[in-house]
GROMACS .gro file of C-alpha atoms in nm:
model
  470
    1MET     CA    1   0.000   0.000   0.000
    2ASN     CA    2   0.128   0.345  -0.091
    3LYS     CA    3   0.213   0.585   0.192
    4ILE     CA    4  -0.088   0.798   0.277
    5ASN     CA    5  -0.047   1.177   0.266
    6TRP     CA    6  -0.266   1.258   0.564
    7ARG     CA    7  -0.213   1.631   0.526
    8ASN     CA    8  -0.348   1.626   0.170
    9GLU     CA    9  -0.650   1.429   0.284
   10ILE     CA   10  -0.744   1.683   0.551
   11GLU     CA   11  -0.672   1.978   0.320
   12SER     CA   12  -0.934   1.844   0.078
   13ARG     CA   13  -1.187   1.855   0.363
   14LYS     CA   14  -1.066   2.180   0.520
   15LEU     CA   15  -1.369   2.398   0.440
   16ASP     CA   16  -1.609   2.144   0.591
   17LEU     CA   17  -1.382   2.105   0.896
   18LEU     CA   18  -1.386   2.481   0.956
   19GLN     CA   19  -1.761   2.512   0.904
   20ASP     CA   20  -1.841   2.230   1.146
   21THR     CA   21  -1.592   2.366   1.399
   22GLN     CA   22  -1.749   2.711   1.385
   23ASN     CA   23  -2.098   2.567   1.426
   24LEU     CA   24  -1.990   2.376   1.737
   25LEU     CA   25  -1.811   2.679   1.883
   26LYS     CA   26  -2.123   2.895   1.845
   27ILE     CA   27  -2.305   2.676   2.097
   28LYS     CA   28  -2.272   2.821   2.447
   29SER     CA   29  -2.209   2.493   2.626
   30VAL     CA   30  -2.133   2.624   2.976
   31LEU     CA   31  -2.254   2.416   3.272
   32ASP     CA   32  -2.603   2.535   3.377
   33GLU     CA   33  -2.742   2.291   3.631
   34GLU     CA   34  -2.984   2.549   3.771
   35ASN     CA   35  -3.184   2.522   3.451
   36GLY     CA   36  -3.111   2.154   3.392
   37THR     CA   37  -3.380   1.904   3.297
   38LYS     CA   38  -3.397   1.526   3.255
   39GLU     CA   39  -3.328   1.574   2.883
   40ALA     CA   40  -3.047   1.822   2.953
   41PRO     CA   41  -2.907   1.763   3.307
   42PHE     CA   42  -2.616   2.005   3.264
   43GLY     CA   43  -2.812   2.270   3.074
   44ALA     CA   44  -2.955   2.320   2.726
   45GLY     CA   45  -2.632   2.450   2.572
   46VAL     CA   46  -2.424   2.154   2.688
   47LYS     CA   47  -2.685   1.908   2.556
   48GLU     CA   48  -2.703   2.096   2.225
   49ALA     CA   49  -2.326   2.056   2.178
   50LEU     CA   50  -2.345   1.682   2.253
   51ASP     CA   51  -2.636   1.640   2.012
   52TYR     CA   52  -2.449   1.830   1.742
   53MET     CA   53  -2.153   1.591   1.754
   54LEU     CA   54  -2.375   1.283   1.760
   55ARG     CA   55  -2.568   1.409   1.456
   56LEU     CA   56  -2.240   1.455   1.269
   57GLY     CA   57  -2.151   1.098   1.360
   58GLU     CA   58  -2.482   0.967   1.228
   59LYS     CA   59  -2.441   1.166   0.907
   60ALA     CA   60  -2.100   1.003   0.856
   61ASP     CA   61  -2.257   0.655   0.903
   62PHE     CA   62  -2.076   0.591   1.229
   63THR     CA   63  -2.239   0.407   1.518
   64VAL     CA   64  -2.351   0.662   1.778
   65LYS     CA   65  -2.493   0.635   2.129
   66ASN     CA   66  -2.626   0.887   2.380
   67VAL     CA   67  -2.563   0.790   2.744
   68ASP     CA   68  -2.815   0.955   2.977
   69ASN     CA   69  -2.788   1.288   2.792
   70ILE     CA   70  -2.455   1.362   2.962
   71ALA     CA   71  -2.212   1.167   2.743
   72GLY     CA   72  -2.203   0.977   2.419
   73HIS     CA   73  -1.983   0.806   2.165
   74ILE     CA   74  -1.915   0.787   1.794
   75GLU     CA   75  -1.766   0.456   1.680
   76MET     CA   76  -1.619   0.301   1.365
   77GLY     CA   77  -1.444  -0.021   1.275
   78GLU     CA   78  -1.469  -0.377   1.405
   79GLY     CA   79  -1.284  -0.590   1.656
   80GLU     CA   80  -1.269  -0.691   2.021
   81GLU     CA   81  -1.039  -0.410   2.130
   82VAL     CA   82  -1.136  -0.044   2.144
   83VAL     CA   83  -0.908   0.255   2.081
   84GLY     CA   84  -1.053   0.550   2.269
   85ILE     CA   85  -1.042   0.917   2.170
   86LEU     CA   86  -1.163   1.108   2.474
   87CYS     CA   87  -1.304   1.455   2.409
   88HIS     CA   88  -1.536   1.706   2.572
   89VAL     CA   89  -1.775   1.970   2.441
   90ASP     CA   90  -1.843   2.165   2.760
   91VAL     CA   91  -1.646   2.486   2.815
   92VAL     CA   92  -1.559   2.712   3.106
   93PRO     CA   93  -1.749   3.043   3.143
   94GLU     CA   94  -1.635   3.299   2.891
   95GLY     CA   95  -1.523   3.567   3.140
   96ASP     CA   96  -1.480   3.932   3.050
   97GLY     CA   97  -1.270   4.148   2.819
   98TRP     CA   98  -1.299   3.965   2.487
   99SER     CA   99  -1.216   4.144   2.163
  100SER     CA  100  -1.504   3.967   1.986
  101ASP     CA  101  -1.809   3.758   2.074
  102PRO     CA  102  -1.673   3.458   2.272
  103PHE     CA  103  -1.933   3.240   2.100
  104GLY     CA  104  -1.910   3.406   1.760
  105ALA     CA  105  -1.633   3.175   1.628
  106GLU     CA  106  -1.490   3.466   1.432
  107ILE     CA  107  -1.205   3.389   1.193
  108ARG     CA  108  -0.937   3.656   1.163
  109ASP     CA  109  -0.562   3.652   1.108
  110GLY     CA  110  -0.568   3.279   1.039
  111LYS     CA  111  -0.724   3.196   1.377
  112ILE     CA  112  -1.066   3.092   1.511
  113PHE     CA  113  -1.157   3.293   1.820
  114ALA     CA  114  -1.407   3.141   2.064
  115ARG     CA  115  -1.439   2.990   2.406
  116GLY     CA  116  -1.355   2.626   2.348
  117ALA     CA  117  -1.155   2.679   2.028
  118LEU     CA  118  -0.855   2.520   2.199
  119ASP     CA  119  -1.023   2.352   2.496
  120ASP     CA  120  -1.169   2.131   2.361
  121LYS     CA  121  -1.412   2.181   2.072
  122GLY     CA  122  -1.155   2.258   1.803
  123PRO     CA  123  -0.948   1.947   1.880
  124THR     CA  124  -1.266   1.737   1.911
  125MET     CA  125  -1.365   1.831   1.557
  126ALA     CA  126  -1.010   1.767   1.432
  127ALA     CA  127  -1.024   1.415   1.578
  128PHE     CA  128  -1.370   1.357   1.430
  129TYR     CA  129  -1.245   1.449   1.084
  130ALA     CA  130  -0.947   1.220   1.138
  131MET     CA  131  -1.193   0.934   1.194
  132LYS     CA  132  -1.381   1.032   0.878
  133ILE     CA  133  -1.062   1.024   0.671
  134VAL     CA  134  -0.967   0.675   0.789
  135THR     CA  135  -1.319   0.551   0.713
  136GLU     CA  136  -1.354   0.724   0.375
  137LEU     CA  137  -1.020   0.579   0.262
  138GLY     CA  138  -1.154   0.233   0.338
  139LEU     CA  139  -0.851   0.140   0.547
  140PRO     CA  140  -0.867  -0.203   0.718
  141LEU     CA  141  -0.879  -0.191   1.099
  142SER     CA  142  -0.844  -0.469   1.357
  143LYS     CA  143  -0.991  -0.262   1.639
  144ARG     CA  144  -1.289  -0.039   1.692
  145VAL     CA  145  -1.218   0.333   1.724
  146ARG     CA  146  -1.451   0.515   1.960
  147MET     CA  147  -1.471   0.889   2.021
  148ILE     CA  148  -1.610   0.931   2.372
  149ILE     CA  149  -1.771   1.272   2.421
  150GLY     CA  150  -1.803   1.418   2.770
  151THR     CA  151  -2.002   1.720   2.885
  152ASP     CA  152  -1.876   1.786   3.240
  153GLU     CA  153  -1.499   1.784   3.202
  154GLU     CA  154  -1.463   2.142   3.325
  155SER     CA  155  -1.646   2.061   3.646
  156LYS     CA  156  -1.688   1.722   3.817
  157TRP     CA  157  -1.636   1.462   3.541
  158ARG     CA  158  -1.978   1.310   3.613
  159CYS     CA  159  -2.013   1.243   3.240
  160VAL     CA  160  -1.725   0.996   3.209
  161ASP     CA  161  -1.792   0.852   3.553
  162ARG     CA  162  -2.142   0.758   3.438
  163TYR     CA  163  -2.027   0.657   3.092
  164PHE     CA  164  -1.782   0.396   3.218
  165GLU     CA  165  -2.042   0.258   3.459
  166VAL     CA  166  -2.243   0.135   3.159
  167GLU     CA  167  -1.996   0.123   2.868
  168GLU     CA  168  -1.673  -0.070   2.809
  169MET     CA  169  -1.333   0.080   2.885
  170PRO     CA  170  -1.101   0.123   2.583
  171SER     CA  171  -0.778  -0.076   2.613
  172LEU     CA  172  -0.581   0.236   2.522
  173GLY     CA  173  -0.636   0.581   2.378
  174PHE     CA  174  -0.563   0.951   2.379
  175ALA     CA  175  -0.725   1.281   2.466
  176PRO     CA  176  -0.673   1.569   2.219
  177ASP     CA  177  -0.693   1.818   2.505
  178ALA     CA  178  -0.344   1.944   2.593
  179ASP     CA  179  -0.005   1.968   2.421
  180PHE     CA  180   0.200   1.794   2.155
  181PRO     CA  181   0.415   1.591   2.144
  182ILE     CA  182   0.285   1.346   2.410
  183ILE     CA  183   0.186   1.394   2.773
  184ASN     CA  184   0.231   1.068   2.961
  185ALA     CA  185   0.215   1.213   3.315
  186GLU     CA  186  -0.056   1.426   3.472
  187LYS     CA  187  -0.050   1.571   3.821
  188GLY     CA  188  -0.305   1.484   4.086
  189ILE     CA  189  -0.594   1.729   4.110
  190TRP     CA  190  -0.752   1.819   4.442
  191ASP     CA  191  -1.053   2.051   4.452
  192PHE     CA  192  -1.123   2.165   4.805
  193ALA     CA  193  -1.245   2.452   5.021
  194MET     CA  194  -1.133   2.617   5.341
  195ILE     CA  195  -1.432   2.717   5.554
  196GLN     CA  196  -1.455   2.989   5.819
  197GLU     CA  197  -1.750   2.972   6.058
  198PRO     CA  198  -2.005   3.261   6.086
  199ALA     CA  199  -1.912   3.560   6.299
  200ASN     CA  200  -1.998   3.615   6.663
  201MET     CA  201  -2.262   3.888   6.639
  202ASN     CA  202  -2.143   4.046   6.965
  203GLN     CA  203  -1.824   4.175   6.806
  204LYS     CA  204  -1.736   4.540   6.839
  205THR     CA  205  -1.818   4.768   6.549
  206ALA     CA  206  -1.526   4.829   6.314
  207ILE     CA  207  -1.428   5.143   6.125
  208VAL     CA  208  -1.480   4.945   5.802
  209ASN     CA  209  -1.753   4.683   5.790
  210VAL     CA  210  -1.714   4.432   5.504
  211LYS     CA  211  -2.072   4.339   5.410
  212SER     CA  212  -1.975   4.108   5.124
  213PHE     CA  213  -1.678   3.992   4.921
  214THR     CA  214  -1.693   3.759   4.621
  215SER     CA  215  -1.462   3.652   4.342
  216GLY     CA  216  -1.431   3.364   4.097
  217ARG     CA  217  -1.664   3.132   3.909
  218ARG     CA  218  -1.465   2.806   3.907
  219THR     CA  219  -1.172   2.678   4.109
  220ASN     CA  220  -0.998   2.571   3.788
  221MET     CA  221  -0.971   2.932   3.670
  222VAL     CA  222  -0.776   3.227   3.810
  223PRO     CA  223  -1.047   3.482   3.906
  224ASP     CA  224  -1.048   3.783   3.675
  225PHE     CA  225  -1.297   3.991   3.874
  226ALA     CA  226  -1.362   4.062   4.242
  227THR     CA  227  -1.614   4.279   4.427
  228ALA     CA  228  -1.662   4.392   4.784
  229ILE     CA  229  -1.921   4.610   4.953
  230VAL     CA  230  -1.793   4.792   5.259
  231GLU     CA  231  -1.977   5.017   5.500
  232THR     CA  232  -1.775   5.303   5.644
  233THR     CA  233  -1.797   5.663   5.754
  234THR     CA  234  -1.458   5.726   5.597
  235GLN     CA  235  -1.550   5.658   5.235
  236GLU     CA  236  -1.316   5.916   5.084
  237GLU     CA  237  -1.016   5.783   5.275
  238VAL     CA  238  -1.092   5.419   5.190
  239ALA     CA  239  -1.140   5.513   4.823
  240ARG     CA  240  -0.809   5.701   4.824
  241LEU     CA  241  -0.626   5.404   4.975
  242PHE     CA  242  -0.793   5.172   4.725
  243HIS     CA  243  -0.691   5.377   4.421
  244SER     CA  244  -0.337   5.398   4.557
  245TYR     CA  245  -0.328   5.017   4.595
  246VAL     CA  246  -0.464   4.959   4.245
  247LYS     CA  247  -0.205   5.193   4.096
  248LYS     CA  248   0.080   5.037   4.292
  249HIS     CA  249  -0.007   4.688   4.164
  250SER     CA  250  -0.084   4.799   3.805
  251LEU     CA  251  -0.446   4.685   3.831
  252THR     CA  252  -0.776   4.819   3.703
  253GLY     CA  253  -1.033   4.896   3.971
  254ASN     CA  254  -1.327   5.112   4.071
  255ALA     CA  255  -1.455   5.253   4.399
  256THR     CA  256  -1.820   5.361   4.371
  257PRO     CA  257  -2.012   5.527   4.658
  258LYS     CA  258  -2.362   5.390   4.718
  259GLY     CA  259  -2.517   5.577   5.012
  260ASN     CA  260  -2.318   5.487   5.322
  261GLU     CA  261  -2.159   5.196   5.136
  262LEU     CA  262  -1.867   5.174   4.898
  263LEU     CA  263  -1.853   4.925   4.611
  264LEU     CA  264  -1.497   4.810   4.536
  265GLU     CA  265  -1.420   4.628   4.210
  266VAL     CA  266  -1.092   4.484   4.085
  267GLN     CA  267  -1.020   4.335   3.743
  268GLY     CA  268  -0.756   4.067   3.702
  269VAL     CA  269  -0.648   3.829   3.426
  270SER     CA  270  -0.795   3.481   3.398
  271ALA     CA  271  -0.578   3.174   3.338
  272HIS     CA  272  -0.594   2.797   3.379
  273ALA     CA  273  -0.548   2.679   3.737
  274MET     CA  274  -0.262   2.449   3.641
  275GLU     CA  275  -0.036   2.756   3.628
  276PRO     CA  276  -0.187   3.041   3.833
  277ASN     CA  277   0.114   3.263   3.764
  278ASN     CA  278  -0.011   3.305   3.408
  279GLY     CA  279  -0.298   3.513   3.542
  280VAL     CA  280  -0.363   3.797   3.785
  281ASN     CA  281  -0.586   3.688   4.072
  282ALA     CA  282  -0.839   3.966   4.132
  283GLY     CA  283  -0.972   3.797   4.446
  284LEU     CA  284  -0.633   3.776   4.615
  285HIS     CA  285  -0.557   4.138   4.534
  286LEU     CA  286  -0.885   4.276   4.668
  287ALA     CA  287  -0.852   4.060   4.980
  288ASP     CA  288  -0.497   4.187   5.028
  289PHE     CA  289  -0.624   4.543   5.015
  290LEU     CA  290  -0.911   4.477   5.257
  291SER     CA  291  -0.670   4.321   5.506
  292SER     CA  292  -0.498   4.659   5.539
  293LEU     CA  293  -0.814   4.831   5.671
  294GLU     CA  294  -0.942   4.846   6.030
  295LEU     CA  295  -1.188   4.557   6.026
  296ASP     CA  296  -1.380   4.365   6.290
  297GLU     CA  297  -1.228   4.050   6.437
  298HIS     CA  298  -1.410   3.806   6.204
  299ALA     CA  299  -1.333   3.994   5.883
  300ASN     CA  300  -0.977   4.056   5.991
  301ALA     CA  301  -0.925   3.683   6.049
  302TYR     CA  302  -1.054   3.602   5.699
  303PHE     CA  303  -0.862   3.866   5.504
  304SER     CA  304  -0.545   3.846   5.713
  305PHE     CA  305  -0.537   3.470   5.654
  306ILE     CA  306  -0.545   3.532   5.278
  307LYS     CA  307  -0.269   3.791   5.302
  308GLU     CA  308  -0.047   3.579   5.525
  309TYR     CA  309  -0.089   3.237   5.364
  310LEU     CA  310  -0.208   3.285   5.005
  311PHE     CA  311  -0.120   3.622   4.855
  312GLY     CA  312   0.185   3.605   4.628
  313ASP     CA  313   0.229   3.231   4.673
  314THR     CA  314   0.094   2.979   4.419
  315ARG     CA  315   0.320   2.695   4.541
  316ALA     CA  316   0.169   2.654   4.893
  317SER     CA  317   0.501   2.738   5.058
  318LYS     CA  318   0.335   2.960   5.320
  319LEU     CA  319   0.096   2.677   5.407
  320GLY     CA  320   0.394   2.446   5.455
  321ILE     CA  321   0.299   2.189   5.192
  322ALA     CA  322   0.512   2.290   4.890
  323TYR     CA  323   0.653   1.999   4.690
  324SER     CA  324   0.813   1.913   4.356
  325ASP     CA  325   0.953   1.612   4.177
  326GLU     CA  326   1.161   1.557   3.865
  327MET     CA  327   0.884   1.391   3.665
  328THR     CA  328   0.600   1.643   3.704
  329GLY     CA  329   0.753   1.954   3.860
  330GLU     CA  330   0.610   2.181   4.127
  331LEU     CA  331   0.286   2.162   4.320
  332THR     CA  332   0.058   2.455   4.227
  333LEU     CA  333  -0.229   2.605   4.424
  334ASN     CA  334  -0.500   2.823   4.270
  335ALA     CA  335  -0.738   3.014   4.494
  336GLY     CA  336  -1.028   3.025   4.251
  337ARG     CA  337  -1.342   3.115   4.448
  338PHE     CA  338  -1.394   3.353   4.739
  339ASN     CA  339  -1.705   3.423   4.941
  340TYR     CA  340  -1.711   3.625   5.262
  341SER     CA  341  -2.018   3.675   5.480
  342LYS     CA  342  -2.080   3.747   5.847
  343GLU     CA  343  -2.419   3.575   5.849
  344SER     CA  344  -2.311   3.242   5.700
  345GLU     CA  345  -1.997   3.041   5.639
  346SER     CA  346  -1.718   3.216   5.453
  347SER     CA  347  -1.501   3.016   5.218
  348ILE     CA  348  -1.207   2.999   4.979
  349GLY     CA  349  -1.218   2.739   4.703
  350PHE     CA  350  -0.899   2.589   4.561
  351SER     CA  351  -0.765   2.372   4.283
  352MET     CA  352  -0.438   2.205   4.373
  353ARG     CA  353  -0.225   2.027   4.112
  354TYR     CA  354   0.030   1.803   4.283
  355PRO     CA  355   0.322   1.590   4.154
  356VAL     CA  356   0.307   1.216   4.090
  357THR     CA  357   0.522   1.131   4.395
  358TYR     CA  358   0.341   1.366   4.637
  359ARG     CA  359   0.200   1.189   4.947
  360TRP     CA  360  -0.145   1.345   4.932
  361GLU     CA  361  -0.304   1.188   5.241
  362GLU     CA  362  -0.006   1.272   5.462
  363HIS     CA  363   0.008   1.635   5.351
  364THR     CA  364  -0.371   1.676   5.367
  365THR     CA  365  -0.371   1.564   5.730
  366LYS     CA  366  -0.091   1.809   5.803
  367LEU     CA  367  -0.289   2.092   5.640
  368GLU     CA  368  -0.609   2.003   5.829
  369VAL     CA  369  -0.430   2.022   6.165
  370HIS     CA  370  -0.274   2.357   6.072
  371LEU     CA  371  -0.605   2.506   5.957
  372LYS     CA  372  -0.790   2.385   6.266
  373SER     CA  373  -0.546   2.573   6.484
  374LEU     CA  374  -0.636   2.890   6.291
  375GLY     CA  375  -1.013   2.842   6.318
  376TRP     CA  376  -1.071   2.698   5.970
  377ARG     CA  377  -1.183   2.357   5.844
  378LEU     CA  378  -1.116   2.168   5.524
  379VAL     CA  379  -1.374   2.021   5.284
  380THR     CA  380  -1.279   1.803   4.986
  381ASN     CA  381  -1.502   1.849   4.682
  382SER     CA  382  -1.322   1.611   4.446
  383HIS     CA  383  -0.990   1.435   4.414
  384SER     CA  384  -0.823   1.272   4.115
  385THR     CA  385  -0.497   1.085   4.170
  386PRO     CA  386  -0.195   1.138   3.941
  387HIS     CA  387  -0.168   0.948   3.613
  388HIS     CA  388   0.138   0.801   3.439
  389VAL     CA  389   0.192   0.576   3.135
  390ASP     CA  390   0.520   0.390   3.089
  391SER     CA  391   0.745   0.533   2.819
  392GLU     CA  392   0.802   0.186   2.670
  393SER     CA  393   0.433   0.108   2.616
  394PHE     CA  394   0.288   0.028   2.271
  395LEU     CA  395   0.075   0.344   2.289
  396ILE     CA  396   0.370   0.574   2.351
  397LYS     CA  397   0.589   0.414   2.086
  398ALA     CA  398   0.310   0.428   1.825
  399LEU     CA  399   0.228   0.793   1.889
  400GLN     CA  400   0.597   0.888   1.889
  401LYS     CA  401   0.637   0.722   1.549
  402VAL     CA  402   0.336   0.908   1.405
  403TYR     CA  403   0.430   1.246   1.547
  404GLU     CA  404   0.788   1.227   1.425
  405GLU     CA  405   0.684   1.114   1.076
  406GLU     CA  406   0.422   1.387   1.040
  407THR     CA  407   0.622   1.679   1.188
  408GLY     CA  408   0.987   1.584   1.145
  409GLU     CA  409   1.040   1.674   1.511
  410ARG     CA  410   1.133   1.460   1.809
  411ALA     CA  411   0.835   1.334   2.010
  412GLU     CA  412   0.943   1.413   2.364
  413LEU     CA  413   0.738   1.304   2.662
  414LEU     CA  414   0.587   1.577   2.879
  415SER     CA  415   0.396   1.619   3.203
  416ILE     CA  416   0.122   1.870   3.288
  417GLY     CA  417  -0.068   2.011   3.582
  418GLY     CA  418  -0.394   1.997   3.393
  419GLY     CA  419  -0.621   1.697   3.403
  420THR     CA  420  -0.749   1.536   3.084
  421TYR     CA  421  -0.983   1.246   3.022
  422ALA     CA  422  -0.670   1.042   2.940
  423ARG     CA  423  -0.643   0.964   3.309
  424SER     CA  424  -0.974   0.777   3.285
  425LEU     CA  425  -0.786   0.502   3.100
  426THR     CA  426  -0.516   0.274   3.238
  427GLU     CA  427  -0.318   0.337   2.921
  428GLY     CA  428  -0.418   0.684   2.806
  429VAL     CA  429  -0.220   0.995   2.720
  430ALA     CA  430  -0.292   1.353   2.620
  431PHE     CA  431  -0.192   1.412   2.259
  432GLY     CA  432  -0.208   1.770   2.127
  433PRO     CA  433  -0.351   1.993   1.996
  434LEU     CA  434  -0.114   2.269   2.109
  435PHE     CA  435   0.219   2.257   1.927
  436PRO     CA  436   0.550   2.346   2.098
  437GLY     CA  437   0.596   2.724   2.123
  438SER     CA  438   0.229   2.805   2.058
  439GLU     CA  439   0.040   3.050   2.278
  440ASP     CA  440  -0.196   2.882   2.523
  441LEU     CA  441  -0.508   3.087   2.597
  442ALA     CA  442  -0.729   2.807   2.727
  443HIS     CA  443  -0.955   2.944   3.004
  444GLN     CA  444  -0.849   3.300   2.912
  445LYS     CA  445  -1.010   3.581   2.715
  446ASP     CA  446  -0.965   3.575   2.336
  447GLU     CA  447  -0.904   3.200   2.333
  448TYR     CA  448  -0.820   3.089   1.981
  449MET     CA  449  -0.683   2.808   1.769
  450VAL     CA  450  -0.459   2.866   1.469
  451ILE     CA  451  -0.630   2.717   1.163
  452GLU     CA  452  -0.302   2.578   1.031
  453ASP     CA  453  -0.252   2.397   1.362
  454LEU     CA  454  -0.609   2.262   1.355
  455VAL     CA  455  -0.545   2.114   1.012
  456LYS     CA  456  -0.204   1.978   1.109
  457ALA     CA  457  -0.348   1.822   1.426
  458ALA     CA  458  -0.626   1.653   1.229
  459ALA     CA  459  -0.367   1.494   0.997
  460ILE     CA  460  -0.166   1.369   1.296
  461TYR     CA  461  -0.480   1.227   1.458
  462ALA     CA  462  -0.575   1.042   1.139
  463ALA     CA  463  -0.230   0.887   1.119
  464ALA     CA  464  -0.245   0.799   1.489
  465ILE     CA  465  -0.587   0.634   1.461
  466TYR     CA  466  -0.468   0.415   1.178
  467GLU     CA  467  -0.141   0.326   1.352
  468LEU     CA  468  -0.319   0.226   1.673
  469ALA     CA  469  -0.607   0.037   1.514
  470LYS     CA  470  -0.473  -0.116   1.190
   0.00000   0.00000   0.00000
């Protein structure tokens, strides 16, 4: 058989690939459980995105299945074994400050701009077209190839949890949801909250009374906006101090009088929680400022804790649990959600990404004891252990071969702090779509994917599918 030019095959389908990608990106598939129904548990937009992919699968004569309206699959080929391609069509909230409609899928300067262009709708469509190419070429396969589509990856992974309760587990596979060349190690992910109990109402009145403080939508994003309402008789002085703080830290912020209250707002820069230093945490900055004011005992304990243990430290050094290893690097800690109230529990929500060799239980116990001594308690929301695939495995060797043949570059093995569906499989890795040296704006404003990279990734995925399943 003659060598297949995968790039030429995808180029001949490029216009359809772009059109289908744009159509998927225009669906606002952000988690919306408040308005969920039996037909759309995670919200209408999320279900619409799932349905769109399944319809494309049906149109291409693939076998498709909807699993409880929260996951699904598109399958081709025959055989006992299954090669999995694990994707997701839900996206994080769009955030603020975009240059164009975050769900407009605008093409300019050779890029598609939209929430989900990179994470993970663009790569999902590239992998789907890779499947189409292999099928349309009539290539013989010894395994089934199954694209598994999730709808809750950016939250609690309930989609794949349910999916694998009722469907078979692929023997191996990849997730097109990170970086090229190949990611064979992913850090552990711990989503948790620190809780402060309600205030003692007999406290003395403070010069500045913090009535509310909120920041952040998800723990897996650096908060790009924070607000606080304070009550004070010294509004002008507080506003002056606030503007001085904002200027000193090169931030954007507003102080707006509302009767005897003052509304404080700070804008930051969103980023993925796996590297908080890529963003500017609006919540931490506003909390740092509030800690400098004359507050009551309860508020002072909350904001001083943030200043002392969290501000300026994304490696948990101040909390005494910093760690790193050679395989996966440093532990990172993102303070992603803040909520302060006197009347009810106040909290700080976190996403921790910890190295493969980190002793999670031991360090968690240590942190619990430390927090208890400070009047806080710890609540675990979710926990996913680290993931690692041996460098000598068939999967790794096959993907290295494909990547090197298609790009002419060495397929080095990488590790990440992000979590992909690859960790759902015993032998699963993250494989693209971001090429070395490319800008990563996942979870940030003006997220985009370079069209040339989308096409190149689709060609690599087609070659990989055939190599793994032939």
